[in-house]
Short mmCIF file of C-alpha atoms in Angstrom, two decimals:
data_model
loop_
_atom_site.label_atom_id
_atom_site.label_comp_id
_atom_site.label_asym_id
_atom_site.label_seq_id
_atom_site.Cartn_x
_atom_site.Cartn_y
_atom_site.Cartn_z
CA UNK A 1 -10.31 10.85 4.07
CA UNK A 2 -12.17 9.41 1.12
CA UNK A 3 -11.31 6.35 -1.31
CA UNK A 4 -14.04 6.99 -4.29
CA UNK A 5 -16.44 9.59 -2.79
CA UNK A 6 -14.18 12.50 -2.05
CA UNK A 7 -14.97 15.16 -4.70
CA UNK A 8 -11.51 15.79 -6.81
CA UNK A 9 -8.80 18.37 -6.59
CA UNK A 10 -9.60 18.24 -2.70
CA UNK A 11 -6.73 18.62 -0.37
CA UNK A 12 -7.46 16.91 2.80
CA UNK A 13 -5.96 17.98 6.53
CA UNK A 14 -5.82 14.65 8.20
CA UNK A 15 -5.34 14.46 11.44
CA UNK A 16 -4.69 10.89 13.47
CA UNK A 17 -3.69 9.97 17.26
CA UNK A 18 -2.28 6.36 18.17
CA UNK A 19 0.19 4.64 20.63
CA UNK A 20 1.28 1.72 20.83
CA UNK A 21 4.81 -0.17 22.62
CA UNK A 22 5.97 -3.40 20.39
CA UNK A 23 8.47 -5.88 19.84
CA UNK A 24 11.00 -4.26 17.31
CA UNK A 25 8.53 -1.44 16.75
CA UNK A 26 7.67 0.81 19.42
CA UNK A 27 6.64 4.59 19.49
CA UNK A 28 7.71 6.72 22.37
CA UNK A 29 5.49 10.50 21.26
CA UNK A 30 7.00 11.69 24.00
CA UNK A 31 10.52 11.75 22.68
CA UNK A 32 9.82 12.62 19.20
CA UNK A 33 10.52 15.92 17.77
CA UNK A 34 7.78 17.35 15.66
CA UNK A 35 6.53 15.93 12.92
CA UNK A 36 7.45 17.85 9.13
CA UNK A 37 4.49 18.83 6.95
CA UNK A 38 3.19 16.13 4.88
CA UNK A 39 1.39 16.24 1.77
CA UNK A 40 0.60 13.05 -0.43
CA UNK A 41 -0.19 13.89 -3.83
CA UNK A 42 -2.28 10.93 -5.82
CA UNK A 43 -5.24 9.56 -7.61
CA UNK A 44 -8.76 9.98 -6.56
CA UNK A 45 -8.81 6.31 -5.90
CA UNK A 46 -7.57 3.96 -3.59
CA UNK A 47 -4.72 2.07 -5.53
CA UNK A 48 -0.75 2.80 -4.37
CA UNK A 49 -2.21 5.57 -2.31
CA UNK A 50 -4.31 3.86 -0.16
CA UNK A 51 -1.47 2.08 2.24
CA UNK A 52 0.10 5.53 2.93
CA UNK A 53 -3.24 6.64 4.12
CA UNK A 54 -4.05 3.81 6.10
CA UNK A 55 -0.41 4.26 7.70
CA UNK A 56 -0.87 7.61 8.29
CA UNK A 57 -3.94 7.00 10.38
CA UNK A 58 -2.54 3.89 12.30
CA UNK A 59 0.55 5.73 13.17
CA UNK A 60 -0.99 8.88 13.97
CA UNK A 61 0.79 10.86 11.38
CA UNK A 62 -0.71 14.38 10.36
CA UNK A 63 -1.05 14.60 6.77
CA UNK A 64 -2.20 16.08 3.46
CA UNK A 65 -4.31 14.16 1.61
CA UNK A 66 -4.35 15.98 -2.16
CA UNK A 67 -6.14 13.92 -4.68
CA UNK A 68 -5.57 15.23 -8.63
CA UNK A 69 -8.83 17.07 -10.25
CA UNK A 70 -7.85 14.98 -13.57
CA UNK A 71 -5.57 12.86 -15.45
CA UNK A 72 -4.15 15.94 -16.58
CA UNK A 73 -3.04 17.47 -13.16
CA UNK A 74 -1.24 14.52 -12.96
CA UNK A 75 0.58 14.68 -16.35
CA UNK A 76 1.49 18.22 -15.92
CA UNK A 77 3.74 17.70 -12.87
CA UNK A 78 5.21 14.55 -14.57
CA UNK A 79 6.41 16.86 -17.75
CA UNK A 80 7.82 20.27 -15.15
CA UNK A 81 9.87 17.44 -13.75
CA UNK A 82 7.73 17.65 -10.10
CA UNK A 83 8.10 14.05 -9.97
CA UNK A 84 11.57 12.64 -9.77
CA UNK A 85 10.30 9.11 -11.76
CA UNK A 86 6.92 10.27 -13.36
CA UNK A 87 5.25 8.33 -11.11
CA UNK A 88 3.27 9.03 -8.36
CA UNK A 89 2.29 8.48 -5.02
CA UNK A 90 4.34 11.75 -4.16
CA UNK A 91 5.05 12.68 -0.58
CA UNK A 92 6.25 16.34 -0.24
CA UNK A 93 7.99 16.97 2.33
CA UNK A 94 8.08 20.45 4.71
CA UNK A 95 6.15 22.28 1.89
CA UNK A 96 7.77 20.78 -0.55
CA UNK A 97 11.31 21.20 0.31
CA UNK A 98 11.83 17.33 -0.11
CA UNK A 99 9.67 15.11 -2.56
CA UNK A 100 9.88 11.17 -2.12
CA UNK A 101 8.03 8.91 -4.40
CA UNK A 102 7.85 5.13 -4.55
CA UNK A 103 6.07 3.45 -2.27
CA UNK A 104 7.91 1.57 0.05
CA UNK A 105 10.13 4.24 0.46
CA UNK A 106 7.27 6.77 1.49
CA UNK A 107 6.37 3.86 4.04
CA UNK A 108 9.48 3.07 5.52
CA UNK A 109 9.99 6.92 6.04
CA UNK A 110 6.28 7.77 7.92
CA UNK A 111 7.45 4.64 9.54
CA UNK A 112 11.00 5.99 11.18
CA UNK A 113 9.43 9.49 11.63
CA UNK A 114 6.29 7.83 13.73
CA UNK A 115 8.75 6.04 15.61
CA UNK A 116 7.46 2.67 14.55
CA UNK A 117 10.32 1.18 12.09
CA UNK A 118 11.89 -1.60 13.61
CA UNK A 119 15.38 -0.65 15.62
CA UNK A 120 16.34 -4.23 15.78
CA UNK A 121 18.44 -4.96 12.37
CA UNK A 122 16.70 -8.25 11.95
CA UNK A 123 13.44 -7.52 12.29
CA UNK A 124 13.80 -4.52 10.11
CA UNK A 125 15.18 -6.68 7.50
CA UNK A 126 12.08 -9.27 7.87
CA UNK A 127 9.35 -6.17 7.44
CA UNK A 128 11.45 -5.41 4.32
CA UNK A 129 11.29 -8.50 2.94
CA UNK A 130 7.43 -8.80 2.98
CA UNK A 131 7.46 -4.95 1.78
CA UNK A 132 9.49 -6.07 -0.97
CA UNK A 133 7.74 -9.66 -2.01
CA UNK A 134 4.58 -7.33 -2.41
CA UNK A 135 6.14 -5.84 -5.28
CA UNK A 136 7.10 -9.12 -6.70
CA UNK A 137 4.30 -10.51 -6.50
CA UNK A 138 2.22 -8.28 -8.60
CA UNK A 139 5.14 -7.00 -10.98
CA UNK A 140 3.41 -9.32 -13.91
CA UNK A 141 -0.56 -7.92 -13.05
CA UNK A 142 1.51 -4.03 -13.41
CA UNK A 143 3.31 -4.80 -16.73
CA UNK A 144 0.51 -6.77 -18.18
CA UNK A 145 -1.88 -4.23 -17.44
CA UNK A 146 0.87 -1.12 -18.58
CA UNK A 147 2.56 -2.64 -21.10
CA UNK A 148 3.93 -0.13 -23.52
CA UNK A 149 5.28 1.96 -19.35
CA UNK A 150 8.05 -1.26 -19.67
CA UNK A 151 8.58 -1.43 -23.44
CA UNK A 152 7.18 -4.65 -23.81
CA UNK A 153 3.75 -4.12 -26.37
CA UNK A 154 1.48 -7.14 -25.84
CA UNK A 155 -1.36 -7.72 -28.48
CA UNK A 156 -4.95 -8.98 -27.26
CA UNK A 157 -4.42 -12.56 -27.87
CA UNK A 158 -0.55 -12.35 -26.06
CA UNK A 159 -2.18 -10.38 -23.24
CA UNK A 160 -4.94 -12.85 -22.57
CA UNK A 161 -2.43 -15.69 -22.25
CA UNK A 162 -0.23 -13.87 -20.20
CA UNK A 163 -3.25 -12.92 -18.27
CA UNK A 164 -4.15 -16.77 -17.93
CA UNK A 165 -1.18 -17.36 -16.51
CA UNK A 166 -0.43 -15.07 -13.83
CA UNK A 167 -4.33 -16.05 -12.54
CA UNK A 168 -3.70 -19.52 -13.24
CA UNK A 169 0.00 -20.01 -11.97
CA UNK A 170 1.77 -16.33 -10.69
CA UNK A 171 -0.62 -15.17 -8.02
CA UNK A 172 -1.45 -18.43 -6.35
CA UNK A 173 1.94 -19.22 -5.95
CA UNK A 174 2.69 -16.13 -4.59
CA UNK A 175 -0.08 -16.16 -2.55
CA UNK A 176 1.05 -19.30 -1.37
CA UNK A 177 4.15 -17.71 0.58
CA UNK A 178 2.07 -15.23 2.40
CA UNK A 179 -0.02 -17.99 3.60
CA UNK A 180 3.12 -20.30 4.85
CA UNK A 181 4.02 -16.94 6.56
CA UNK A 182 0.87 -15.84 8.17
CA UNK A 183 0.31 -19.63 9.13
CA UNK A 184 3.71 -19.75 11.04
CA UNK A 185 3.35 -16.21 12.37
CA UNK A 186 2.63 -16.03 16.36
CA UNK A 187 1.39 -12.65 16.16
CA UNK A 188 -0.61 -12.52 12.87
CA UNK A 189 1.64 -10.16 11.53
CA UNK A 190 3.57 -10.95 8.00
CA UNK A 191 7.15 -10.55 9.51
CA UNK A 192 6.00 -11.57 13.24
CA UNK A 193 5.94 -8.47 15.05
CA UNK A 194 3.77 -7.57 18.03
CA UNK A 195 2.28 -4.81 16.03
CA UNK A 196 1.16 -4.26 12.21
CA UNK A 197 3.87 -3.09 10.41
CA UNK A 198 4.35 -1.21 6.89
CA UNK A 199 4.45 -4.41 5.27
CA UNK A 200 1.16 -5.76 6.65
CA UNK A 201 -0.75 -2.66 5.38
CA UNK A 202 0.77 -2.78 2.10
CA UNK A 203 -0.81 -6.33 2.08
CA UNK A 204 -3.37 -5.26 3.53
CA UNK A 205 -4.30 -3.58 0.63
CA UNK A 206 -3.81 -6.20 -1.91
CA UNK A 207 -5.56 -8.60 -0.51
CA UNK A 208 -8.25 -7.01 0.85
CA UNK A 209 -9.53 -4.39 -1.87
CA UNK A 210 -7.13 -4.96 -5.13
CA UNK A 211 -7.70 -9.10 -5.85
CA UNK A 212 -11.25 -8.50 -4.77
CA UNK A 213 -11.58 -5.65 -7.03
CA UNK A 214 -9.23 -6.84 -10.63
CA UNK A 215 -10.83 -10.61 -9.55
CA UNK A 216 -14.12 -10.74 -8.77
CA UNK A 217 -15.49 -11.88 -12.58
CA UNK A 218 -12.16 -13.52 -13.65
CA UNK A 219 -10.97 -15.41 -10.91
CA UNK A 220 -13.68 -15.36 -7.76
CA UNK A 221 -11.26 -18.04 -6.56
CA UNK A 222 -8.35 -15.13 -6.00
CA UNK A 223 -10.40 -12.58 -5.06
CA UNK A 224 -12.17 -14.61 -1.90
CA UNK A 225 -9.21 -15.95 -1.07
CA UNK A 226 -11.31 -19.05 -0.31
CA UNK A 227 -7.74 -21.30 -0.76
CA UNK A 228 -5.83 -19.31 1.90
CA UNK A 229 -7.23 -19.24 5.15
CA UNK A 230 -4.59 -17.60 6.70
CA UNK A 231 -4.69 -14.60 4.57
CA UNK A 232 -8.57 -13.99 4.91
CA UNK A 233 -8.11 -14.15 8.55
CA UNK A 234 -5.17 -11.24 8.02
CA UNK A 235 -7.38 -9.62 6.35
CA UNK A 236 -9.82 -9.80 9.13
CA UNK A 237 -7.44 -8.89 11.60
CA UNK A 238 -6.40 -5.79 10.12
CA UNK A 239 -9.82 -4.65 9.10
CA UNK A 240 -10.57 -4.80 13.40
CA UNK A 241 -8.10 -1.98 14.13
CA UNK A 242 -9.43 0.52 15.12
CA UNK A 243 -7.12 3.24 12.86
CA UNK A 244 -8.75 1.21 9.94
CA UNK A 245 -12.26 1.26 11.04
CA UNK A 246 -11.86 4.88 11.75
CA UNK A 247 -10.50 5.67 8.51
CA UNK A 248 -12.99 3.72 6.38
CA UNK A 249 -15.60 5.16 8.35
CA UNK A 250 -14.68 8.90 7.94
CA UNK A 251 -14.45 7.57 4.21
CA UNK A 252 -18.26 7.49 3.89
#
């Protein structure tokens, strides 16, 4: 699996092994039935992708990773009406029998078919919470960045304010209640459990490769998290597993 260096149009058999028994998410492979085919369809790049993969490795999914040749690949399944919201990622299902998009709902179903979404009611409810606060938090960042996608055209000097403002006022505060979270966590975890779940690798992601990436020569502040201790040392902690070191690794 490759973020930037994987040549385009390449369709990627991934293959991944993991077990683990947790509190509220456990996998018992021995009771599964087989796994469907998976394919993700997405970007050459890291972005909304890169979560999926990084869950697909830690829960030892088998999967295809297809990455578009161009812009273009992309646009022609959004007009034949392949994708159900013109957006991807796209997960096809048993050769493309079933086709889910949206993110969180691609997670939470690798998660149930890996055996690793919460079967207490509570705790599932706490995972979704952080899996949904990660879309909240960078809603403004999406719709400032694609405005005319939400029908609200921003000129340069608008944009730049609003721009201001989510640096200056929206991120940190949001940033803020991941911190309180990971800081009264007893497992690391964003929701507490034993084990990462889908919300910790969607975080995972933004805090670890998107704010360092959209911040680094606007707001260095953001993108070192050098005001949240707690969330570097997330970071940390989910860079040491070893389903993430072996997947950035085969990345190179």
């Amino acid at each position: 699996v490759s973020n930037h260096r994987q040549q385009p149009s390449s369709a990627t058999i991934v293959s991944n092994s993991s077990n683990c028994n947790c509190n509220g998410i456990s996998k018992m492979a021995e009771q599964k039935p087989p796994q469907p085919k998976l394919k993700l369809c997405y970007f050459n790049i890291a972005g909304k992708g890169e979560p999926i993969r990084l869950y697909c490795k830690y829960a030892g999914l088998e999967f295809e990773d297809y990455r578009f040749a161009d812009r273009a690949e992309f646009q022609k399944l959004k007009e034949d009406g392949t994708l159900p919201f013109g957006q991807v990622p796209l997960l096809e299902v048993d050769g493309g029998k079933h086709k889910l998009v949206q993110s969180s709902a691609i997670l939470r179903y690798l998660s149930r078919i890996a055996g690793l979404y919460p079967t207490d009611p509570l705790i599932a409810a706490k995972v979704d919470a952080v899996l949904e606060q990660e879309v909240d938090a960078f809603i403004a960042n999406t719709v400032a960045t694609y405005t005319t996608r939400f029908g609200i055209p921003l000129d340069e000097d608008t944009k730049k304010k609003a721009y201001s403002m989510i640096t200056d006022e929206v991120t940190p505060r949001h940033l803020s209640y991941i911190e309180r979270l990971l800081e009264s966590s007893q497992t690391g975890y964003l929701a507490n459990t034993a084990e990462p779940s889908i919300a910790d690798f969607a975080w995972f992601y933004r805090l670890g490769s998107y704010l360092p990436l959209v911040a680094k020569d606007f707001a260095p502040h953001l993108a070192s998290l050098e005001q949240y201790p707690a969330c570097r040392k997330f970071v940390a902690k989910m860079k040491d597993l070893d389903a993430v070191k072996e997947f950035y690794a085969d990345s190179k």
